[in-house]
mmCIF file of C-alpha atoms and ligand atoms in Angstrom:
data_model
loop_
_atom_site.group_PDB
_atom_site.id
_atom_site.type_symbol
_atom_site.label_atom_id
_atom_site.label_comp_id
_atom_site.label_asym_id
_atom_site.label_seq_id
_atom_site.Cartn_x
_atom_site.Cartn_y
_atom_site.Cartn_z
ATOM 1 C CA UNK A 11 -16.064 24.132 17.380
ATOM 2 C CA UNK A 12 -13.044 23.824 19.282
ATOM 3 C CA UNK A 13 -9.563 22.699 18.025
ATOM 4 C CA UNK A 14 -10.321 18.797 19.626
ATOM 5 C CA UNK A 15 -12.742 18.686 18.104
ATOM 6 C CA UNK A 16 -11.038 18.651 14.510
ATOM 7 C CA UNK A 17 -8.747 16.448 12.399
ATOM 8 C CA UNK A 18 -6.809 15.184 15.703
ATOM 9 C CA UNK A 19 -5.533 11.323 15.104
ATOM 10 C CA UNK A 20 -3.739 8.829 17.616
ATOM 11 C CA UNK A 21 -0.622 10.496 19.394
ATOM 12 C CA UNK A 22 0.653 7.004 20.079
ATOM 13 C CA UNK A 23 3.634 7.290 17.615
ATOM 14 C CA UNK A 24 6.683 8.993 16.925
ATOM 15 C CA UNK A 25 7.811 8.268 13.392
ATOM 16 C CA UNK A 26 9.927 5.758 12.558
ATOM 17 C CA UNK A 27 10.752 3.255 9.891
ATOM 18 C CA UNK A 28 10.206 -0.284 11.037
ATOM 19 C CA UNK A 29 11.299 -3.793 9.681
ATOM 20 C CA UNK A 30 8.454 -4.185 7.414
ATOM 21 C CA UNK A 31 10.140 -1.753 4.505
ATOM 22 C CA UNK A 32 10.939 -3.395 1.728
ATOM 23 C CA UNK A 33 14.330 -2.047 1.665
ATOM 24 C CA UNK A 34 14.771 -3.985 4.956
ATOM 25 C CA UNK A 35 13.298 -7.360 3.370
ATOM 26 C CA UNK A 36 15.382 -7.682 0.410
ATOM 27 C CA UNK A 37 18.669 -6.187 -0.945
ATOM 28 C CA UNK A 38 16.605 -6.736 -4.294
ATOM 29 C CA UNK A 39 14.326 -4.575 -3.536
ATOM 30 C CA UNK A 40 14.093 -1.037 -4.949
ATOM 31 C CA UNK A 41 11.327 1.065 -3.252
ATOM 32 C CA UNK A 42 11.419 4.868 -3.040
ATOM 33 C CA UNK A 43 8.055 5.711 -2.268
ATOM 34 C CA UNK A 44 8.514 7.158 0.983
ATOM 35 C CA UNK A 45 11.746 9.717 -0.480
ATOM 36 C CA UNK A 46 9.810 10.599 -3.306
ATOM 37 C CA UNK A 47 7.251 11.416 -1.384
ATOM 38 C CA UNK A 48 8.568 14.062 1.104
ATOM 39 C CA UNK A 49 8.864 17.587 0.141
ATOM 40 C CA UNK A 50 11.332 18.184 3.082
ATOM 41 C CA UNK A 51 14.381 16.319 2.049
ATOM 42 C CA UNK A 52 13.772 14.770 5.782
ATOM 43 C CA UNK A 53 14.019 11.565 4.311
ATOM 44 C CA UNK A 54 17.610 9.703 2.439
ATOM 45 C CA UNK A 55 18.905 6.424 2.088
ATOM 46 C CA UNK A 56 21.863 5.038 3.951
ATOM 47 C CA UNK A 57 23.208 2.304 3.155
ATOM 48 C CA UNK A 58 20.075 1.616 0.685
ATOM 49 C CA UNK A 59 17.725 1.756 3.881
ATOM 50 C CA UNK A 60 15.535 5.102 4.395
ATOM 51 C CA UNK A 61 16.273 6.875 7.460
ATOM 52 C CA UNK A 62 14.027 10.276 8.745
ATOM 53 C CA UNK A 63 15.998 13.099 9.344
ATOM 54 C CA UNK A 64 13.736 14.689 12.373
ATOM 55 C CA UNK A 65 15.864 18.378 12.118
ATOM 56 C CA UNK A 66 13.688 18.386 8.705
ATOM 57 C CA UNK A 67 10.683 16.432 9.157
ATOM 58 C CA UNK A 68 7.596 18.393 9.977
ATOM 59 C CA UNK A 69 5.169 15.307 10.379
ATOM 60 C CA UNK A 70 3.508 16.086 7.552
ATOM 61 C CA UNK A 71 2.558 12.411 7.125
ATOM 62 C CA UNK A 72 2.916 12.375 3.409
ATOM 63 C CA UNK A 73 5.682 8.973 3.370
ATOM 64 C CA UNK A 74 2.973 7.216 5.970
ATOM 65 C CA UNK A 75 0.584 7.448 3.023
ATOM 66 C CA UNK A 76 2.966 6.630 0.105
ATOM 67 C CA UNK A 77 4.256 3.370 1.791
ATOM 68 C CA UNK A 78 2.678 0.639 0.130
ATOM 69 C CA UNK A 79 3.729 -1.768 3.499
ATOM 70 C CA UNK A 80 2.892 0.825 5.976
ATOM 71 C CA UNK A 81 6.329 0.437 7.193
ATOM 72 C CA UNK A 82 6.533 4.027 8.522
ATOM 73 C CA UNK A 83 5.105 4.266 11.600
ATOM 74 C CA UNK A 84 3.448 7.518 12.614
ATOM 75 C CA UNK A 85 0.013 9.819 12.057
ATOM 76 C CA UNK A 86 -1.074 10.496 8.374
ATOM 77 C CA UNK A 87 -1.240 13.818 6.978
ATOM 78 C CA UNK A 88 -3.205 16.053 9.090
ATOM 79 C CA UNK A 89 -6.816 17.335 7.001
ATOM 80 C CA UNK A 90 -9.701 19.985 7.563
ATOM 81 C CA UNK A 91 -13.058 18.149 8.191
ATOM 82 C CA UNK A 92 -16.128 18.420 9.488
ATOM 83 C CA UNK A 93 -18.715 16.208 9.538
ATOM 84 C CA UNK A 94 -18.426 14.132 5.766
ATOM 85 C CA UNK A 95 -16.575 16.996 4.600
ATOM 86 C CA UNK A 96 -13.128 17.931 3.909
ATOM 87 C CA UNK A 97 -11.432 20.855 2.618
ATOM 88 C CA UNK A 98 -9.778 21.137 -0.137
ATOM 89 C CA UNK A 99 -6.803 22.884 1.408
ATOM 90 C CA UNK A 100 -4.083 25.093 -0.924
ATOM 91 C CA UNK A 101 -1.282 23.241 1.081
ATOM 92 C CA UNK A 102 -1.207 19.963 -0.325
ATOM 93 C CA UNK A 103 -3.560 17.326 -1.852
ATOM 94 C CA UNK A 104 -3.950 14.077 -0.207
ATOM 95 C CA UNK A 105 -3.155 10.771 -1.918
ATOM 96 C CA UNK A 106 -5.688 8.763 -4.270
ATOM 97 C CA UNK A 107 -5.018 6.158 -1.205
ATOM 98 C CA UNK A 108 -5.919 8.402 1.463
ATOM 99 C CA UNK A 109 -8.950 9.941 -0.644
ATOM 100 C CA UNK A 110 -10.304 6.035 -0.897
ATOM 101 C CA UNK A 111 -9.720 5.746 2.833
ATOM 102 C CA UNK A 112 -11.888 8.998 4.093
ATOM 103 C CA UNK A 113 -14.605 7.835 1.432
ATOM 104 C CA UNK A 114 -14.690 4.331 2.881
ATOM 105 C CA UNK A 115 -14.910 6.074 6.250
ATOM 106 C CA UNK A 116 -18.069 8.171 5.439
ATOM 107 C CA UNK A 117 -16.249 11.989 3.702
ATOM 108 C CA UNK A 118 -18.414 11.929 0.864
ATOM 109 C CA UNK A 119 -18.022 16.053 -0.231
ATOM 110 C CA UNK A 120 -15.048 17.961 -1.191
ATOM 111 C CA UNK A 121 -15.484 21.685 0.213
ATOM 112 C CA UNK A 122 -13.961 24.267 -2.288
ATOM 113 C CA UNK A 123 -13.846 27.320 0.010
ATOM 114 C CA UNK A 124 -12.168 29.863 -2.665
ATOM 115 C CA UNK A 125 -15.038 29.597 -5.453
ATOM 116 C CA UNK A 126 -13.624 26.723 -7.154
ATOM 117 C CA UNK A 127 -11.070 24.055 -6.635
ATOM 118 C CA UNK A 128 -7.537 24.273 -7.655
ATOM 119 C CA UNK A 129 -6.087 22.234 -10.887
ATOM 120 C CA UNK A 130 -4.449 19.608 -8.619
ATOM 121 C CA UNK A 131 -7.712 19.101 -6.812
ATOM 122 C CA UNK A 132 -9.453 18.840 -9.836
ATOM 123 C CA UNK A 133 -7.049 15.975 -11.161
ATOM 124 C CA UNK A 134 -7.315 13.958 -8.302
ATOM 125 C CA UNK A 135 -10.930 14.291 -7.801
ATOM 126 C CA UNK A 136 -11.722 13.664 -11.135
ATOM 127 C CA UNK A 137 -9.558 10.292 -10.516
ATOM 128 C CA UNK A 138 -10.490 8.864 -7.435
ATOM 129 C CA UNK A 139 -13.897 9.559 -8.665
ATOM 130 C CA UNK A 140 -13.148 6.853 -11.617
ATOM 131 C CA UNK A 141 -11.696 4.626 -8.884
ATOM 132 C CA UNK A 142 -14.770 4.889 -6.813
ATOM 133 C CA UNK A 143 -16.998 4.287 -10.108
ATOM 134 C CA UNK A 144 -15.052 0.694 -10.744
ATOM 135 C CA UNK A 145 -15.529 0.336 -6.971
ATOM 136 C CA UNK A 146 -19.651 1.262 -7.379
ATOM 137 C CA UNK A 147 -19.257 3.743 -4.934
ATOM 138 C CA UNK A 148 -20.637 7.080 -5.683
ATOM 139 C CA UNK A 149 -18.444 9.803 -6.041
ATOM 140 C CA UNK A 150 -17.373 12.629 -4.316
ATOM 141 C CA UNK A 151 -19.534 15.897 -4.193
ATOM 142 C CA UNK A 152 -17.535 18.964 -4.568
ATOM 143 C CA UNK A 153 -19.365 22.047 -2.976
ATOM 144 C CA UNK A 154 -18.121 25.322 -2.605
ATOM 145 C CA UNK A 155 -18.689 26.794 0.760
ATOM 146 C CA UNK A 156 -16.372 30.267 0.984
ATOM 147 C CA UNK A 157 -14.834 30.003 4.068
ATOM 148 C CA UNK A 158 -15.291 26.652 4.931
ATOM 149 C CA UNK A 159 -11.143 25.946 5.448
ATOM 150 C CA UNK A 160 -10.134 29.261 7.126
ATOM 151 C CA UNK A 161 -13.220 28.456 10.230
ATOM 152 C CA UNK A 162 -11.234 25.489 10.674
ATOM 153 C CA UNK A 163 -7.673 26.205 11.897
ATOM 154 C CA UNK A 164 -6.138 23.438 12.074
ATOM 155 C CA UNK A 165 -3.149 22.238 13.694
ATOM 156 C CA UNK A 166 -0.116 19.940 13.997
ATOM 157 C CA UNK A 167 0.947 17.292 16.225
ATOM 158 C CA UNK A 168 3.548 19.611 17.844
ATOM 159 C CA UNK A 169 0.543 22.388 18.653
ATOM 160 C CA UNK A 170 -1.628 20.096 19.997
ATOM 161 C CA UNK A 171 1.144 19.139 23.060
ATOM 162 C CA UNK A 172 2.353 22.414 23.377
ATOM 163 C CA UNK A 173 -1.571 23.996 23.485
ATOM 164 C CA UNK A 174 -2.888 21.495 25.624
ATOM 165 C CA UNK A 175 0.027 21.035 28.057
ATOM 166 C CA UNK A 176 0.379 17.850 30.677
ATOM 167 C CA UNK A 177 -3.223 17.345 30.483
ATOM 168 C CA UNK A 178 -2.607 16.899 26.029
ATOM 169 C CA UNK A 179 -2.298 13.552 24.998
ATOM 170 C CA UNK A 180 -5.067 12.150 27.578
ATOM 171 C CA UNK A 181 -7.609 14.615 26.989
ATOM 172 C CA UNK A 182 -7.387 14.475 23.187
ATOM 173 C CA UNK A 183 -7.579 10.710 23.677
ATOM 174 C CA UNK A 184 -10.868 10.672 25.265
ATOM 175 C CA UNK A 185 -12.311 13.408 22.501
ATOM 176 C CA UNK A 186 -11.249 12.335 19.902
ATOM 177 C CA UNK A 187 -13.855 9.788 17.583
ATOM 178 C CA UNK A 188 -12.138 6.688 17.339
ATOM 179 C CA UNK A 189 -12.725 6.190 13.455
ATOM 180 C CA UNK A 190 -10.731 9.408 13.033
ATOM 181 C CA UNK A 191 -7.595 8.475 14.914
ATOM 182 C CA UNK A 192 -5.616 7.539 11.978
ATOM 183 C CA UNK A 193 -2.203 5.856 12.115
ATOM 184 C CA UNK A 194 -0.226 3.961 9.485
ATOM 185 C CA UNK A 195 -1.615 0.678 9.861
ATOM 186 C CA UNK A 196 -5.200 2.185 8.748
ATOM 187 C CA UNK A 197 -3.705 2.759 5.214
ATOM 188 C CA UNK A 198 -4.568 -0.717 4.017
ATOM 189 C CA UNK A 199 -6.882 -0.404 1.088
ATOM 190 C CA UNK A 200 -7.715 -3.837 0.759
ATOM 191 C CA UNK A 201 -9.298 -3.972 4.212
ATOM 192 C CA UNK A 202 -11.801 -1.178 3.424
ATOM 193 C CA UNK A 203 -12.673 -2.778 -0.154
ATOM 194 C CA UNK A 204 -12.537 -6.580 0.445
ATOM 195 C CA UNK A 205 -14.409 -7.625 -2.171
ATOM 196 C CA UNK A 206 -12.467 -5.593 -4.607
ATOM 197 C CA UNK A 207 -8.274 -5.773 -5.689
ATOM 198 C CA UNK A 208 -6.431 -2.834 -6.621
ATOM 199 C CA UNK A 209 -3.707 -5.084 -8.533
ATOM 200 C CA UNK A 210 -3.682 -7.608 -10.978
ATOM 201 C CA UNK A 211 -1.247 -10.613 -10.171
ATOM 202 C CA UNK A 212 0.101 -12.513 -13.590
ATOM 203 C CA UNK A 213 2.342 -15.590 -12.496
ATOM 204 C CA UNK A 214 3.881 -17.288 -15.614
ATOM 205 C CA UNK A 215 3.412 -20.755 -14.466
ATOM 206 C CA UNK A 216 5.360 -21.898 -17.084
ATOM 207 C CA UNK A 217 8.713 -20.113 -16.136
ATOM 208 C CA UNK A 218 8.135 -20.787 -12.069
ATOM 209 C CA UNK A 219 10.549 -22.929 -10.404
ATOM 210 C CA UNK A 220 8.836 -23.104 -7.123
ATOM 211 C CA UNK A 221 11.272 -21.452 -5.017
ATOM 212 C CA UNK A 222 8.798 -20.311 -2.878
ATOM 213 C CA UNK A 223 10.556 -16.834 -2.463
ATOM 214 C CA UNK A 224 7.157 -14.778 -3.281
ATOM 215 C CA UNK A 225 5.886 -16.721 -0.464
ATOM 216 C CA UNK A 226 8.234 -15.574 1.697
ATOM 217 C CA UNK A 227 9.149 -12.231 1.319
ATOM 218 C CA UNK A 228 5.344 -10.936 0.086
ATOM 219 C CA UNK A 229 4.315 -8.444 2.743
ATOM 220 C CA UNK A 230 0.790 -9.318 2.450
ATOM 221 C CA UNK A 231 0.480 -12.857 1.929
ATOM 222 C CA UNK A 232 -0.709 -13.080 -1.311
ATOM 223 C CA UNK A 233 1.211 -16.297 -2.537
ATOM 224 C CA UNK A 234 0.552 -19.495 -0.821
ATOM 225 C CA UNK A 235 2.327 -22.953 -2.301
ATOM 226 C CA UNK A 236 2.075 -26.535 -0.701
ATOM 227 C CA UNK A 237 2.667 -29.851 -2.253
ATOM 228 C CA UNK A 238 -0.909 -29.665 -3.662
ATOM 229 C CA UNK A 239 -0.854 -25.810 -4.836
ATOM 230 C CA UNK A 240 -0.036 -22.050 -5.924
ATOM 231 C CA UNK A 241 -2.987 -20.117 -4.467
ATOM 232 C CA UNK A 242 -2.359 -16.209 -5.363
ATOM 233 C CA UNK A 243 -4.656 -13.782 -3.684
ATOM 234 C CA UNK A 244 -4.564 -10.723 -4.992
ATOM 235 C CA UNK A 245 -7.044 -8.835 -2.892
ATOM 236 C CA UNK A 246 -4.873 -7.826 -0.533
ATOM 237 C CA UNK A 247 -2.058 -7.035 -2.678
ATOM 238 C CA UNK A 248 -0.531 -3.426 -2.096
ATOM 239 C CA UNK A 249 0.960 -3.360 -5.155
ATOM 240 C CA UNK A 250 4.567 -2.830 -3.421
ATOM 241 C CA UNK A 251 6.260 -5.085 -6.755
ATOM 242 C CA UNK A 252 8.483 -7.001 -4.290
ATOM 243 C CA UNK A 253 7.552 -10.343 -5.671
ATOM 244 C CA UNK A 254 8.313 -9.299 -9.390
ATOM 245 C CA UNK A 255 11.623 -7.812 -8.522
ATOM 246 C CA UNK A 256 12.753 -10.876 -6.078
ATOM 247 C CA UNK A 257 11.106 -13.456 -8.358
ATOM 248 C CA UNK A 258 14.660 -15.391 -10.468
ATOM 249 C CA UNK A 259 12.571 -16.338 -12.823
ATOM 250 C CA UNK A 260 10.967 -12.913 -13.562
ATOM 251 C CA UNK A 261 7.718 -15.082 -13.656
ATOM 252 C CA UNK A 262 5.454 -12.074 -11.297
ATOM 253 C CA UNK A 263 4.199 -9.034 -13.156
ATOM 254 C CA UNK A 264 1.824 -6.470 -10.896
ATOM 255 C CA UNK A 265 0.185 -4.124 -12.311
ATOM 256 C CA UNK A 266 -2.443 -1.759 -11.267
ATOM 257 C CA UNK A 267 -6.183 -2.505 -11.920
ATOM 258 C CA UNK A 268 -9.549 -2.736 -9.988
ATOM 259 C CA UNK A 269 -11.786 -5.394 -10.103
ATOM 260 C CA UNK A 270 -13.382 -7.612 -8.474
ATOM 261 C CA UNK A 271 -11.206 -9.398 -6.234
ATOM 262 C CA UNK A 272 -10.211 -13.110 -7.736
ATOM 263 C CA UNK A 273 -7.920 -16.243 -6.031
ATOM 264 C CA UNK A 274 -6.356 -17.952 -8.008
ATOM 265 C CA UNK A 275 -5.312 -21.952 -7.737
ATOM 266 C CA UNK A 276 -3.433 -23.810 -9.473
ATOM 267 C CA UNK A 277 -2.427 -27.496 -9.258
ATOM 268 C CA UNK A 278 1.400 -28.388 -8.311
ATOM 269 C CA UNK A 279 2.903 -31.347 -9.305
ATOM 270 C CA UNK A 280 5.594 -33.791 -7.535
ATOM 271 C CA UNK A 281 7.819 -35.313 -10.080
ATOM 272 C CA UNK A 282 11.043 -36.884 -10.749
ATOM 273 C CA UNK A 283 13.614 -35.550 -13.067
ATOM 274 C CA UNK A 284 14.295 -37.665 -15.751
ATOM 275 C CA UNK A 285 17.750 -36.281 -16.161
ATOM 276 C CA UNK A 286 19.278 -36.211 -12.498
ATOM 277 C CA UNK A 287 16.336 -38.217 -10.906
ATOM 278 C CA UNK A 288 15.882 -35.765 -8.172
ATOM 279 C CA UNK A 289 12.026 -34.970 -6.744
ATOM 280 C CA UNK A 290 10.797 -31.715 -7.476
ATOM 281 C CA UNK A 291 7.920 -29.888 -7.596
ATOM 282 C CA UNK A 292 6.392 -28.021 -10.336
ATOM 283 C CA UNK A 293 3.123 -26.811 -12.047
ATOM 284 C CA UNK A 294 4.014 -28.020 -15.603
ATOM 285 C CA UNK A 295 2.559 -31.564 -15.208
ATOM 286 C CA UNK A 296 4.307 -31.611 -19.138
ATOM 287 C CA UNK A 297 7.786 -31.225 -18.005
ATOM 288 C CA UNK A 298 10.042 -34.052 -17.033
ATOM 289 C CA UNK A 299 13.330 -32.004 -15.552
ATOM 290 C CA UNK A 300 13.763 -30.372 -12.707
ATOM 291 C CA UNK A 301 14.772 -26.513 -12.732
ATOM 292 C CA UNK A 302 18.311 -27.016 -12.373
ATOM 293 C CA UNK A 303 18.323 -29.209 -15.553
ATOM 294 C CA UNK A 304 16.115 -27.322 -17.235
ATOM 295 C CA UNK A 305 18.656 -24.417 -17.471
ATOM 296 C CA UNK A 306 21.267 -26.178 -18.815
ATOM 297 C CA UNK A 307 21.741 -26.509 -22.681
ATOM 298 C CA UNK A 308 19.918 -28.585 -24.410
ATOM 299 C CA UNK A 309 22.189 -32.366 -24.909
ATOM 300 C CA UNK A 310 24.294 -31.470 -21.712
ATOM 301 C CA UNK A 311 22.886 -34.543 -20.393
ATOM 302 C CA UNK A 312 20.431 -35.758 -21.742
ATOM 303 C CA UNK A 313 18.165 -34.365 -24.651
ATOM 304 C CA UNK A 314 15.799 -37.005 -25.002
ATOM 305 C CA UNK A 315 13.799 -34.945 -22.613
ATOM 306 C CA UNK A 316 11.459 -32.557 -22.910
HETATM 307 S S1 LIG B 430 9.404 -16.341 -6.745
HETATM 308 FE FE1 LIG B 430 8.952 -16.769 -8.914
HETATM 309 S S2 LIG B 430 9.927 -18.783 -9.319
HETATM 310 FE FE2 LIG B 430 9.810 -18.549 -7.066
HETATM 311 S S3 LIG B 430 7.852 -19.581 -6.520
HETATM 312 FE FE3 LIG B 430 7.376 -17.378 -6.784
HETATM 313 S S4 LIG B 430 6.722 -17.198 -8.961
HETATM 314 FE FE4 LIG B 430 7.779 -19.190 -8.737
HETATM 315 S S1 LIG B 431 1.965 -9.742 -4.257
HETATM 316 FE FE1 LIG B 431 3.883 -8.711 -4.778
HETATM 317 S S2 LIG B 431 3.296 -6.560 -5.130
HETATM 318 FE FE2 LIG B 431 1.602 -7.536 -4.007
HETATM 319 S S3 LIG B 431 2.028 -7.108 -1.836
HETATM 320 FE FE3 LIG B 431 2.916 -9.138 -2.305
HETATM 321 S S4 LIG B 431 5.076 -8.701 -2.845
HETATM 322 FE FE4 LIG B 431 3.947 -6.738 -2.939
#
């Protein structure tokens, strides 16, 4: 098999860090996926926004994977494959999110090609294999097939345009099987498990003030309030923690769990405060002030109410 004919994904995109990270969204926010992730040091923060520094980066892919908003724009880590299997290369072990991703796109074995796999392999087999039980998937099957990586050589971005010349990026285009031309936007979990969630939202109704501000700034839409409701969909939920770090009522914890995937609705209330008469809008049908006076002490103005 020739080189196109391996783990060749979408040339389309130079990398680059777009409006959609988090750090871009909110000065609240704290995400360092993406410069934890890189083994380079291609990657800082200036002026609390990640920038790339392309003298280091060697398009490796690994931030494109760890960004829970895909906000990095760009090819995903390069792999070994053939047919449903990948190799379990030395060089670096792909993400749990990436492992999900190649399952839900048909890689069902693992190919040890040194006699066994390595301790890191191991670990994250072993886990995505749990993730894949709660998602009643079947596992992975690791094999051992000696050899199996070092037929493949595979290559970077960079080889492919210098190997293939001015006739490159069009030729690889037409060769190349469309379900295998990876970019960031296929890292989305929750399209390739949509009847499953991969976080748990918890709203405390009780300390919400309906500012709407998970509705806004929630990269994925999960929070949806009208004059009737709170709807929170959690299936597409990336887990990014956003909401619970911009919520001013710390009233959002995420944390991580599958199941099946669940909307919650809940009823919202207009009212009038009984203390400054103002309409509001709450999901406490119980309470009778409004946000504002519910913060102030108790007898500032009135503390007949509730
Ligand atoms: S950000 Fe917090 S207080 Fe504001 S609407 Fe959402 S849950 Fe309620
Ligand atoms: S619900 Fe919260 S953690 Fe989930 S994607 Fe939206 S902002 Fe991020």
């Amino acid at each position: 098999m020739g080189f196109l004919g391996k783990w060749v994904e979408s040339l389309d995109y130079q990398y680059n860090i777009t409006d959609a990270c988090l750090m871009h969204r909110s000065p609240r926010a704290s995400c360092t996926a993406c410069v934890e992730s890189c083994n380079y040091d291609a990657l800082t923060f200036k002026n609390q926004k990640p920038v790339i520094n392309s003298e280091k980066c060697v398009e490796c892919g690994h931030c494109i994977a760890a960004c829970p908003v895909q906000a990095i724009e760009g090819i995903i880590p390069k792999r070994n494959l053939s047919g449903n299997r990948l190799a379990a290369d030395d060089a670096s072990v792909p993400s749990l999110k990436e492992l999900l991703v190649y399952h839900a796109k048909g890689i069902t074995s693992i190919i040890a090609s040194k006699g066994e796999l390595s301790q890191a392999w191991k670990d994250q087999v072993c886990t995505v294999n749990s993730m894949l039980q709660q998602l009643d998937k079947n596992p992975f099957q690791v094999k051992v097939e000696e050899g199996f990586s070092e037929e493949m050589s595979s290559c970077t971005r960079r080889d492919l345009f210098s190997l293939l010349g001015k006739e490159g990026t069009s030729l690889v285009k037409q060769v190349t099987p469309a379900k295998w031309r990876f970019n960031h936007k296929s890292l989305d979990l929750s399209a390739y498990y949509p009847e499953y969630q991969f976080y748990e939202l918890d709203v405390k109704l009780e300390k919400c003030s309906m500012c709407k501000a998970c509705e806004t700034l929630c990269p994925k839409q999960c929070f949806q309030i009208t004059a009737q409701s709170f709807r929170i969909e959690s299936q597409t939920c990336s887990g990014c923690q956003l909401c619970s770090r911009i919520c001013p009522e710390n009233a959002i914890t995420v944390t991580d769990h599958i199941s099946r995937a669940v909307t919650q609705t809940f009823d919202v209330y207009t009212k009038v405060c009984k203390v400054c008469k103002s309409s509001y809008q709450t999901c406490k049908p119980n309470y009778e002030r409004c946000p504002v006076c519910a913060r102030r002490k108790s007898g500032y103005l009135d503390s007949n109410v509730c």
